[in-house]
mmCIF file of N, CA and C in Angstrom:
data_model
loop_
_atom_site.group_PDB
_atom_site.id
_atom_site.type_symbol
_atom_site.label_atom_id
_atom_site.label_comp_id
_atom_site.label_asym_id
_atom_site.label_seq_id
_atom_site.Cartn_x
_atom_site.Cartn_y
_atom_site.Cartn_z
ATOM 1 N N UNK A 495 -73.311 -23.966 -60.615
ATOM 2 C CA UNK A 495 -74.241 -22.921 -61.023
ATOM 3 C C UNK A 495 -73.772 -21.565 -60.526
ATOM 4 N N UNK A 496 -74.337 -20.110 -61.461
ATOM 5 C CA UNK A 496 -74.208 -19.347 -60.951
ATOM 6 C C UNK A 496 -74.978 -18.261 -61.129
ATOM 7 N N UNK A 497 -75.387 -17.711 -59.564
ATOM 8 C CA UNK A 497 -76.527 -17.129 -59.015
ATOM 9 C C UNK A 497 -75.860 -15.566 -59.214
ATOM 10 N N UNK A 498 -76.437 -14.281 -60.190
ATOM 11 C CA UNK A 498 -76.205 -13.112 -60.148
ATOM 12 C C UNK A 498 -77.181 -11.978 -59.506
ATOM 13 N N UNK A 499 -76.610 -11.472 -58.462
ATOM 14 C CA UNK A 499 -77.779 -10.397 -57.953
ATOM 15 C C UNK A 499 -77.139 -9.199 -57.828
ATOM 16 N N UNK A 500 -78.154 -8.084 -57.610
ATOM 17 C CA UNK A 500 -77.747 -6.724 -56.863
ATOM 18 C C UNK A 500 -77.821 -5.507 -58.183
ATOM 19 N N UNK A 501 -78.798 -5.801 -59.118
ATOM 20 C CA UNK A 501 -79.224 -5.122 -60.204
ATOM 21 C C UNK A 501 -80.484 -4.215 -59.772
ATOM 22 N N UNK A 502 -80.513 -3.186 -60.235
ATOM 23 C CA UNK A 502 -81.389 -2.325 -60.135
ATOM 24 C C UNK A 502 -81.505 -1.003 -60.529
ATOM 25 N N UNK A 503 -82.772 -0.111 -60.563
ATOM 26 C CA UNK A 503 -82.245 1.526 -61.161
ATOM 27 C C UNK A 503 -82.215 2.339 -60.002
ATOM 28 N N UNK A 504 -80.888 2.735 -60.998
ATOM 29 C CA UNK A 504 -79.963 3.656 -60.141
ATOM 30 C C UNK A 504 -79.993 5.221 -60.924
ATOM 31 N N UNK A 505 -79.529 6.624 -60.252
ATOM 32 C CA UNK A 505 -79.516 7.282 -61.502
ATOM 33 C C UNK A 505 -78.117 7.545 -61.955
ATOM 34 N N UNK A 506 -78.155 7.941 -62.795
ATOM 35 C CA UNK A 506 -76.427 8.913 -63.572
ATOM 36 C C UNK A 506 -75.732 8.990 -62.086
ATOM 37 N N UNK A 507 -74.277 8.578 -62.479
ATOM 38 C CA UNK A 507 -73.834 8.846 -60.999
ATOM 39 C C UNK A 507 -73.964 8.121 -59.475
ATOM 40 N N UNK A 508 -74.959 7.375 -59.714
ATOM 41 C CA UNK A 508 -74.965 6.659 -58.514
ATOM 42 C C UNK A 508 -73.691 5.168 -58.664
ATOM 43 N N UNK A 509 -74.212 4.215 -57.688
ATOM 44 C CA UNK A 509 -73.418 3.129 -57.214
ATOM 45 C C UNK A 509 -73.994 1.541 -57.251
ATOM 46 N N UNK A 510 -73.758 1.202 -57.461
ATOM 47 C CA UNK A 510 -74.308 -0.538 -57.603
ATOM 48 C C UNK A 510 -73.321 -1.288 -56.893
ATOM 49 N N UNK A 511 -73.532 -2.567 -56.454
ATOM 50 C CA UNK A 511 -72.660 -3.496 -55.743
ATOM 51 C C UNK A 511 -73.832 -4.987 -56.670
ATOM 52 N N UNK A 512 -72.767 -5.989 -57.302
ATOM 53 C CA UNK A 512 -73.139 -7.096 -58.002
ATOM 54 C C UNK A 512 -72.714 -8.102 -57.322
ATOM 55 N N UNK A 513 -73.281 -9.101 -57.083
ATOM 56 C CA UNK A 513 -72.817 -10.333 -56.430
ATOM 57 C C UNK A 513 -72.927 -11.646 -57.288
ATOM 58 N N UNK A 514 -71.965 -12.180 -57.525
ATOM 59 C CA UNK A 514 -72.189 -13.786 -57.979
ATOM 60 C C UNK A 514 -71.848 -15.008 -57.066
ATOM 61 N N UNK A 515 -72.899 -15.444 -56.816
ATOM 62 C CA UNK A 515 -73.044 -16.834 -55.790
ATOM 63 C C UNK A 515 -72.084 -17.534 -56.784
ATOM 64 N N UNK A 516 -71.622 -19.126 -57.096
ATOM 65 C CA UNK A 516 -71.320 -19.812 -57.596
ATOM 66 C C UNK A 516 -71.448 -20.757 -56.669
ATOM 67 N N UNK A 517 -71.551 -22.174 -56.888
ATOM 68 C CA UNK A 517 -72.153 -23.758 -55.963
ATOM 69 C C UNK A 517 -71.388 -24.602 -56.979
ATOM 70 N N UNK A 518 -71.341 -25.658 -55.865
ATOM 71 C CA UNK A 518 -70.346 -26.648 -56.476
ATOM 72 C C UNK A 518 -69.295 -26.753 -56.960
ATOM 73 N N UNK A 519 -68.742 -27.127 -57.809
ATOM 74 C CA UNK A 519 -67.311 -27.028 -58.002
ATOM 75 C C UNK A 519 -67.084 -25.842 -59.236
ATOM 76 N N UNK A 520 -68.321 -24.759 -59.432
ATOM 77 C CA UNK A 520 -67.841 -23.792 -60.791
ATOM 78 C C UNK A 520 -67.011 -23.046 -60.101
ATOM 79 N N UNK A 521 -66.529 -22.928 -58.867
ATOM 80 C CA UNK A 521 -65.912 -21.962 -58.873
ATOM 81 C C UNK A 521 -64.341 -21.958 -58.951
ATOM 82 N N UNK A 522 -63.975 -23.148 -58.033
ATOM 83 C CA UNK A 522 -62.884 -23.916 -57.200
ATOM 84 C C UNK A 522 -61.979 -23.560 -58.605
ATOM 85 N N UNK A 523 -60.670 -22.588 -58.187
ATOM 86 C CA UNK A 523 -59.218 -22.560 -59.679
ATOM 87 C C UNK A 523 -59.974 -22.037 -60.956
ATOM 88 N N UNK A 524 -60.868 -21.138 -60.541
ATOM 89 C CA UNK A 524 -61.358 -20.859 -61.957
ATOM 90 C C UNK A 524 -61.363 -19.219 -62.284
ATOM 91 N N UNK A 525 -60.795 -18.570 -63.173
ATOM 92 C CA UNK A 525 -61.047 -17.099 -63.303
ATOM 93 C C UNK A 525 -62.676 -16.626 -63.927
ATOM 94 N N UNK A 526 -63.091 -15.719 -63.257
ATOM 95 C CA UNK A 526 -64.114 -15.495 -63.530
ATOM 96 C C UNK A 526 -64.194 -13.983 -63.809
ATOM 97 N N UNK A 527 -65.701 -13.658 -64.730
ATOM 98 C CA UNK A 527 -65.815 -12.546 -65.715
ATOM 99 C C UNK A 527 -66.955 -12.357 -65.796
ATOM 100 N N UNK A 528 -66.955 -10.666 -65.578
ATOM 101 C CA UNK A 528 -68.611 -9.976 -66.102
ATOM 102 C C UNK A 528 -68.502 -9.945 -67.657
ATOM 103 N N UNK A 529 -69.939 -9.430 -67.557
ATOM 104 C CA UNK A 529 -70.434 -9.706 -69.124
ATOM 105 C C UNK A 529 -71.487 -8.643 -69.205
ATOM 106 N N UNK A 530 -71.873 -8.086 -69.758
ATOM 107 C CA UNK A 530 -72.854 -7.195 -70.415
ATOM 108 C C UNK A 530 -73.647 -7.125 -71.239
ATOM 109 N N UNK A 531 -74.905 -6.998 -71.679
ATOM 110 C CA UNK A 531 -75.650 -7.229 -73.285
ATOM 111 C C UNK A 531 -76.694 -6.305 -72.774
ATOM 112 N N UNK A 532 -76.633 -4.911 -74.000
ATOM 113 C CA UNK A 532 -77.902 -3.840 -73.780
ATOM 114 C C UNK A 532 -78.382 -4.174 -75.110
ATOM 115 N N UNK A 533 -79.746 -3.648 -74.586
ATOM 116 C CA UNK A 533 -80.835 -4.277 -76.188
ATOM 117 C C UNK A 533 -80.436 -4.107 -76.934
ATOM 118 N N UNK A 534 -80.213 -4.705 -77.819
ATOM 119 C CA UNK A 534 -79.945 -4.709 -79.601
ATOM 120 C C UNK A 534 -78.555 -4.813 -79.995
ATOM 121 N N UNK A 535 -77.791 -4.936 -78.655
ATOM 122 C CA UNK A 535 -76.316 -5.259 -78.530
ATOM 123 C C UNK A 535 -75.801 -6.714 -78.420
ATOM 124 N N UNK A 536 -74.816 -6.757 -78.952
ATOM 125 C CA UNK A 536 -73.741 -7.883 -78.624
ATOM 126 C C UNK A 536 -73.724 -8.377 -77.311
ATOM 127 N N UNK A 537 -73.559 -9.231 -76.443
ATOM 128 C CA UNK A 537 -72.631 -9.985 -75.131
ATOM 129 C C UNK A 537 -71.216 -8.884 -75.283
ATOM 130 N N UNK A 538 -70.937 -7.820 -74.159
ATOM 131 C CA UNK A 538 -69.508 -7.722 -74.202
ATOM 132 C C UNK A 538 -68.949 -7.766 -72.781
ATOM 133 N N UNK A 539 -67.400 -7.586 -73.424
ATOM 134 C CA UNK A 539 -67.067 -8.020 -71.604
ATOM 135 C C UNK A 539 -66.454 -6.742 -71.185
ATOM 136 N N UNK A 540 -66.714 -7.162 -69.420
ATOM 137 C CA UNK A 540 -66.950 -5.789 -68.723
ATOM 138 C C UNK A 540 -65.519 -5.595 -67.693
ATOM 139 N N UNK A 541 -65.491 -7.288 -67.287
ATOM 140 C CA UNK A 541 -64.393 -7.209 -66.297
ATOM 141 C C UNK A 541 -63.965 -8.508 -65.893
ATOM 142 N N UNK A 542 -63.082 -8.714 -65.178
ATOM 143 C CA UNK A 542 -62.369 -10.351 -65.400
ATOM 144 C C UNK A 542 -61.551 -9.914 -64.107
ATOM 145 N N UNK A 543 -61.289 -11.644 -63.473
ATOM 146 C CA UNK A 543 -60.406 -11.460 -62.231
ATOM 147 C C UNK A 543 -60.087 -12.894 -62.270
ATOM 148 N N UNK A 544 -58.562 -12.813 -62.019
ATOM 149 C CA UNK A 544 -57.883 -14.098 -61.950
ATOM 150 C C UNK A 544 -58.828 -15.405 -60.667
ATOM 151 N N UNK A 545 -58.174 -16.176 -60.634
ATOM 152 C CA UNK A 545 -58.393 -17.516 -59.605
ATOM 153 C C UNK A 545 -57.973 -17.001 -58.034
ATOM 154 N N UNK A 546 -56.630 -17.027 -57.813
ATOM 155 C CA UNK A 546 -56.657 -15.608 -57.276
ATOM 156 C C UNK A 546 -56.506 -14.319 -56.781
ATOM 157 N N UNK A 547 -57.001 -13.767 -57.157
ATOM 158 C CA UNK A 547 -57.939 -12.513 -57.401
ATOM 159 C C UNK A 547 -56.397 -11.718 -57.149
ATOM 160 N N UNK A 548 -55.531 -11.664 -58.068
ATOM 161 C CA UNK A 548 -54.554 -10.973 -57.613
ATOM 162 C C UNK A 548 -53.889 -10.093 -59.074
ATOM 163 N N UNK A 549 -55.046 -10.201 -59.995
ATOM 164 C CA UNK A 549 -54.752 -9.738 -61.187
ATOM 165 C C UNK A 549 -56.459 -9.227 -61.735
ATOM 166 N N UNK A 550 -56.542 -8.067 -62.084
ATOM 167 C CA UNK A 550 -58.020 -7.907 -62.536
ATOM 168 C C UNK A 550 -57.830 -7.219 -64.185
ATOM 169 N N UNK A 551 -58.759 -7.432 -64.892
ATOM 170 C CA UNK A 551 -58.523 -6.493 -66.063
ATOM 171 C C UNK A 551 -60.344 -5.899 -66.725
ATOM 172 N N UNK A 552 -60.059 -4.963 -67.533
ATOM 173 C CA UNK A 552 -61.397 -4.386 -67.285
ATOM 174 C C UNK A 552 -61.627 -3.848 -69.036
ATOM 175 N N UNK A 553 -62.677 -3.764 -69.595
ATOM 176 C CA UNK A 553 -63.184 -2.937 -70.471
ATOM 177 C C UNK A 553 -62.555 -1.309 -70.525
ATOM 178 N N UNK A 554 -62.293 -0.943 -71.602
ATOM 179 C CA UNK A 554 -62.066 0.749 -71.223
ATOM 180 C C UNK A 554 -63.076 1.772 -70.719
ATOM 181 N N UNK A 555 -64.170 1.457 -71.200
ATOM 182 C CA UNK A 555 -65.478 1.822 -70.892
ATOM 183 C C UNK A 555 -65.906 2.153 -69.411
ATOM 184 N N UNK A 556 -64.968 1.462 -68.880
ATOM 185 C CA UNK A 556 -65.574 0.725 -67.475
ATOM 186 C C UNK A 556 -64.551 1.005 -66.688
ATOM 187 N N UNK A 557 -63.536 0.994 -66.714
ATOM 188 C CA UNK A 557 -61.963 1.363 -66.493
ATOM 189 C C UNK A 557 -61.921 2.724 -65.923
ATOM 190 N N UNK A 558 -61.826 2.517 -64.405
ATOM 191 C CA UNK A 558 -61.675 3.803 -63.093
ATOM 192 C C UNK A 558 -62.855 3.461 -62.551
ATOM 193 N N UNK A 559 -63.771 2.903 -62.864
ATOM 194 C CA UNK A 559 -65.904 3.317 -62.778
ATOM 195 C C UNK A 559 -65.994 2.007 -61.908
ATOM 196 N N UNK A 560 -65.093 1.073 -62.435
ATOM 197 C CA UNK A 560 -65.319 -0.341 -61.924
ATOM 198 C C UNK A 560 -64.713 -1.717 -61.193
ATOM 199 N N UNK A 561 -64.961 -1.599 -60.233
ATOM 200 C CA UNK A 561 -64.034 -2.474 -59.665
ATOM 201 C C UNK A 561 -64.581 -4.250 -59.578
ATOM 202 N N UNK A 562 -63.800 -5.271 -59.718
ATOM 203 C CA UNK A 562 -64.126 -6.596 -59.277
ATOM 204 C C UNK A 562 -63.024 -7.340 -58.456
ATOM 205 N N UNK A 563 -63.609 -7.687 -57.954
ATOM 206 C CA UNK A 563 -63.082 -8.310 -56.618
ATOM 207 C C UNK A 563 -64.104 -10.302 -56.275
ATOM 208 N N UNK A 564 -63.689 -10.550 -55.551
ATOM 209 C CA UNK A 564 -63.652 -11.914 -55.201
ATOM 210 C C UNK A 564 -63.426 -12.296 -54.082
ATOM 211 N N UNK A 565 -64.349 -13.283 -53.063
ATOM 212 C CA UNK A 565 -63.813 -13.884 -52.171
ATOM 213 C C UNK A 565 -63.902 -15.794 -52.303
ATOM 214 N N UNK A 566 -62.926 -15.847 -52.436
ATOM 215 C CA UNK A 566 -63.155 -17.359 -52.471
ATOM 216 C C UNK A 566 -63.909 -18.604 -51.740
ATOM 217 N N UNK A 567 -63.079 -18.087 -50.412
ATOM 218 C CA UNK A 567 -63.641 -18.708 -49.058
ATOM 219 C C UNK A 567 -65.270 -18.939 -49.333
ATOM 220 N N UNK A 568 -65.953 -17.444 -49.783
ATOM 221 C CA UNK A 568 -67.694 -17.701 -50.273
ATOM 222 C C UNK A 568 -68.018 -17.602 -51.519
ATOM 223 N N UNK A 569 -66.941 -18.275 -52.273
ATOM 224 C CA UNK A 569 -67.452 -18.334 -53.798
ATOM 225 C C UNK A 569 -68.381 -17.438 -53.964
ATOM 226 N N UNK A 570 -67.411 -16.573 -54.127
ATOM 227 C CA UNK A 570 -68.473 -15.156 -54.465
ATOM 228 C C UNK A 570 -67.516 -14.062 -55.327
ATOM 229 N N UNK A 571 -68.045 -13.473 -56.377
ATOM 230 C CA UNK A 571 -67.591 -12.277 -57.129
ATOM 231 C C UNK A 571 -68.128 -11.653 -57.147
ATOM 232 N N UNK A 572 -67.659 -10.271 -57.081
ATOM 233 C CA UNK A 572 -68.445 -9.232 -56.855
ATOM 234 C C UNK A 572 -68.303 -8.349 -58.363
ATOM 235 N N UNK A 573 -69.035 -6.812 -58.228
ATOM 236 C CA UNK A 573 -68.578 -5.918 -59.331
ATOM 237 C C UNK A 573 -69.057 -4.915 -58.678
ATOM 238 N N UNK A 574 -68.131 -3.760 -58.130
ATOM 239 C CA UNK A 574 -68.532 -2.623 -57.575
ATOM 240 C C UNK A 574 -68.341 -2.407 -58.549
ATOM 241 N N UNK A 575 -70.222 -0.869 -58.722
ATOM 242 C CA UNK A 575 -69.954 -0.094 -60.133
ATOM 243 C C UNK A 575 -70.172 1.057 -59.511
ATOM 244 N N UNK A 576 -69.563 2.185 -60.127
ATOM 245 C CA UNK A 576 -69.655 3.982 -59.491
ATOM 246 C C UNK A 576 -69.664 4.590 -60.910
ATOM 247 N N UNK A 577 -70.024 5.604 -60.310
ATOM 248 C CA UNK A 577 -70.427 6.347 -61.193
ATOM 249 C C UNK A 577 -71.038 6.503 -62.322
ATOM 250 N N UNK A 578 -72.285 5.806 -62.302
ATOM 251 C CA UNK A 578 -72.709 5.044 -63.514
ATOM 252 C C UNK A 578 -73.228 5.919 -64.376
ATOM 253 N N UNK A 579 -73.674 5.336 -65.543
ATOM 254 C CA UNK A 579 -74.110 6.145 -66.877
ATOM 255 C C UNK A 579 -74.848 5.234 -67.410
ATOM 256 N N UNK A 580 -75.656 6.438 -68.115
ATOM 257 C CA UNK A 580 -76.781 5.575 -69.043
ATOM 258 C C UNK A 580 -76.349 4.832 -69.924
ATOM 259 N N UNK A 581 -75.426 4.540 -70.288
ATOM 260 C CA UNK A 581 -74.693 3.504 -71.088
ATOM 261 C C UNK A 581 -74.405 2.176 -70.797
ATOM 262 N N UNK A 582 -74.268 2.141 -69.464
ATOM 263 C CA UNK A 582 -74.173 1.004 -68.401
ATOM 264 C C UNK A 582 -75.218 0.374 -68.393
ATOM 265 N N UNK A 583 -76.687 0.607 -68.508
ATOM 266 C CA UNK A 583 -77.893 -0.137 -68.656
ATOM 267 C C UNK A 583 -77.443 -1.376 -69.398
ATOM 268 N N UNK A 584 -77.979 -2.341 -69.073
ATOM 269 C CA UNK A 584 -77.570 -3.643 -69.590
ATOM 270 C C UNK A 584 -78.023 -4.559 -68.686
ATOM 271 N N UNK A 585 -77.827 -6.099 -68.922
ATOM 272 C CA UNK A 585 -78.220 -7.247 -68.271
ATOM 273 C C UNK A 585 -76.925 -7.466 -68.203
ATOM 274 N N UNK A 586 -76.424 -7.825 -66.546
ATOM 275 C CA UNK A 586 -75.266 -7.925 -66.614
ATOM 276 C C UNK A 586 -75.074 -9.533 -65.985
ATOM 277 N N UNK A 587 -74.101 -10.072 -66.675
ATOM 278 C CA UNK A 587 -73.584 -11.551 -66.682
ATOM 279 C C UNK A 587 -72.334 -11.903 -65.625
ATOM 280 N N UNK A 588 -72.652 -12.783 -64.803
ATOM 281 C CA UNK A 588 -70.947 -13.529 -64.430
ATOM 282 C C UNK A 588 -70.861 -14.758 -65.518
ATOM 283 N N UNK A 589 -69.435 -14.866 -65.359
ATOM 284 C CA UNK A 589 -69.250 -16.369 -65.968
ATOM 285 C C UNK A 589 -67.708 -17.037 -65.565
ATOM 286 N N UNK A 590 -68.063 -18.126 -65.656
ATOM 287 C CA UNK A 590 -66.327 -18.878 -65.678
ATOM 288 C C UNK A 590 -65.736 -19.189 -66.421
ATOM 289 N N UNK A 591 -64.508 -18.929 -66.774
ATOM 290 C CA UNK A 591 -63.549 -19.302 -67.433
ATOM 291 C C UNK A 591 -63.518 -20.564 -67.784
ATOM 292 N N UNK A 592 -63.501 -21.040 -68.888
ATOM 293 C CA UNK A 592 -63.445 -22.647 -69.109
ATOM 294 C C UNK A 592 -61.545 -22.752 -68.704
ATOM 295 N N UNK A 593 -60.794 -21.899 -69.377
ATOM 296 C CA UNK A 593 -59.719 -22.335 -68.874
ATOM 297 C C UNK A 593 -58.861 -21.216 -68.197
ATOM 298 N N UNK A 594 -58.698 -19.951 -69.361
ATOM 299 C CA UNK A 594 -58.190 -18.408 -68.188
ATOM 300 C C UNK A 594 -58.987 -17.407 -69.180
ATOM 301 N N UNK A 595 -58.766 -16.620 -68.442
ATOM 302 C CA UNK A 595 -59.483 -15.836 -68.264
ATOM 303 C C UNK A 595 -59.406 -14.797 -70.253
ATOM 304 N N UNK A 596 -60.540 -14.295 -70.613
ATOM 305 C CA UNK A 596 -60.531 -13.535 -71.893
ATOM 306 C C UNK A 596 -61.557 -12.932 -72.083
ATOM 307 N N UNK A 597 -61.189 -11.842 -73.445
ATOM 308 C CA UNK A 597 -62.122 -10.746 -73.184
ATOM 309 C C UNK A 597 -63.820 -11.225 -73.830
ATOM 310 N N UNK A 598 -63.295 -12.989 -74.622
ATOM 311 C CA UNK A 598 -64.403 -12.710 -75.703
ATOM 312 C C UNK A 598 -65.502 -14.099 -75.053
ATOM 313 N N UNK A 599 -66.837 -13.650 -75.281
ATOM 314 C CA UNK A 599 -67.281 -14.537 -74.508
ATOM 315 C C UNK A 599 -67.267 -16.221 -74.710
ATOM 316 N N UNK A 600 -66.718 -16.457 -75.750
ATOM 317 C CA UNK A 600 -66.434 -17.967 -75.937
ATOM 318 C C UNK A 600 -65.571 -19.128 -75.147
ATOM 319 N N UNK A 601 -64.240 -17.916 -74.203
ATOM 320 C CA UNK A 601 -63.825 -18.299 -73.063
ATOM 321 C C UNK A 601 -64.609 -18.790 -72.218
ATOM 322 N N UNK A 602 -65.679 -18.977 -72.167
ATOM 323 C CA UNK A 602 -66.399 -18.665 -70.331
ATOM 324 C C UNK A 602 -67.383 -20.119 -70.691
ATOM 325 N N UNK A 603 -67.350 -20.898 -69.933
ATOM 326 C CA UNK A 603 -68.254 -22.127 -70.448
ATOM 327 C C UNK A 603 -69.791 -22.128 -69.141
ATOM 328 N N UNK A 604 -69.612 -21.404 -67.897
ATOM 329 C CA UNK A 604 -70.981 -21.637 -67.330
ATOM 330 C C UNK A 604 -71.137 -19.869 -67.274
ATOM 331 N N UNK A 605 -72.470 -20.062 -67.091
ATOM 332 C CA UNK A 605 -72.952 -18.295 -66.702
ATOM 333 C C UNK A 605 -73.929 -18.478 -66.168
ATOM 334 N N UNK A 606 -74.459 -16.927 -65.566
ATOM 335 C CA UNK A 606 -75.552 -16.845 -64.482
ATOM 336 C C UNK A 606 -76.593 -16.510 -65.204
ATOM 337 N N UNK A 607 -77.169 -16.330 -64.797
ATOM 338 C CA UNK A 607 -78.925 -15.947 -65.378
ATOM 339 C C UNK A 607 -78.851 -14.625 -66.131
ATOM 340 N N UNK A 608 -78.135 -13.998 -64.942
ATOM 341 C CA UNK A 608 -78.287 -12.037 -65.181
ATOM 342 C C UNK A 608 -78.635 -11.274 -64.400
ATOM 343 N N UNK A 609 -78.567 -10.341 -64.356
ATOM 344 C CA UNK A 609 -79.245 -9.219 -63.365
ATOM 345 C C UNK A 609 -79.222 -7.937 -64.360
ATOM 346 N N UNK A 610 -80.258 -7.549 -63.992
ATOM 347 C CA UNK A 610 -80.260 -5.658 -65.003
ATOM 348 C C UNK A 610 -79.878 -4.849 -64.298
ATOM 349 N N UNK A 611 -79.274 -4.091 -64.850
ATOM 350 C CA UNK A 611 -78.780 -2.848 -64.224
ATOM 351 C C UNK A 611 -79.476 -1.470 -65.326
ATOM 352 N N UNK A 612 -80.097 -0.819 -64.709
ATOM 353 C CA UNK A 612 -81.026 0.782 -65.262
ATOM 354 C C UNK A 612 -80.583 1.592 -64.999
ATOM 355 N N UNK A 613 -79.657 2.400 -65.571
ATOM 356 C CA UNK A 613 -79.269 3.617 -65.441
ATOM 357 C C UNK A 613 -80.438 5.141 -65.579
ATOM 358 N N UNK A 614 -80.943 5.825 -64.787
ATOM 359 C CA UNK A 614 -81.154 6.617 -65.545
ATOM 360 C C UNK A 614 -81.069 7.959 -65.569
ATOM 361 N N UNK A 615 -81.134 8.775 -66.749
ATOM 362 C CA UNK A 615 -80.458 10.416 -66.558
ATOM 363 C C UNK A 615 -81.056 11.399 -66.256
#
């Protein structure tokens, strides 16, 4: 399973820190990936980090604004976000890689609940 927290409103410009728990074996050799969906939008992807964590790749959108990172030892992924924008509002997703890592969400076979993130201006 996997547990997503650390959502909340923030304004234009501020900072967020995202955490994904993962339990049991979702995590163990697996690349894992944010995800995004604002109302009336698609699932898109935000950011991705190898098994490990020694390769990251990111949305353009998001690209300088956003960092992900990982510690294994506590099956945990993170998503530092800066500098945010009202565009960033969204329910934001972890997920795992069923096998490596990709941008589209059909790669990813478990996910977390969500957490929102509120931007506002």
């Amino acid at each position: 399973q996997l547990q997503a927290s650390g959502g909340g409103l923030v304004q234009a410009g501020g900072s967020l820190r995202l955490s994904c728990a993962a339990s049991g074996r979702t995590f163990s050799g697996s690349d894992m990936g944010w995800f995004r969906q604002a109302p009336g939008k698609e699932r898109e992807f935000v950011a991705a980090i190898t098994w490990l964590g020694d390769t990251s790749y990111y949305a353009d959108s998001v690209k300088g604004r956003f960092t992900i990172s990982r510690d294994n030892a506590e099956k945990t992924v993170y998503l530092q976000m800066n500098s945010l924008r009202p565009e960033d509002t969204a329910i934001y997703y972890c997920a795992r890689a069923r096998t490596n890592w990709a941008r589209s969400a059909y790669a990813y076979d478990y996910w977390g609940q969500g957490t929102l993130v509120t931007v506002s201006s």
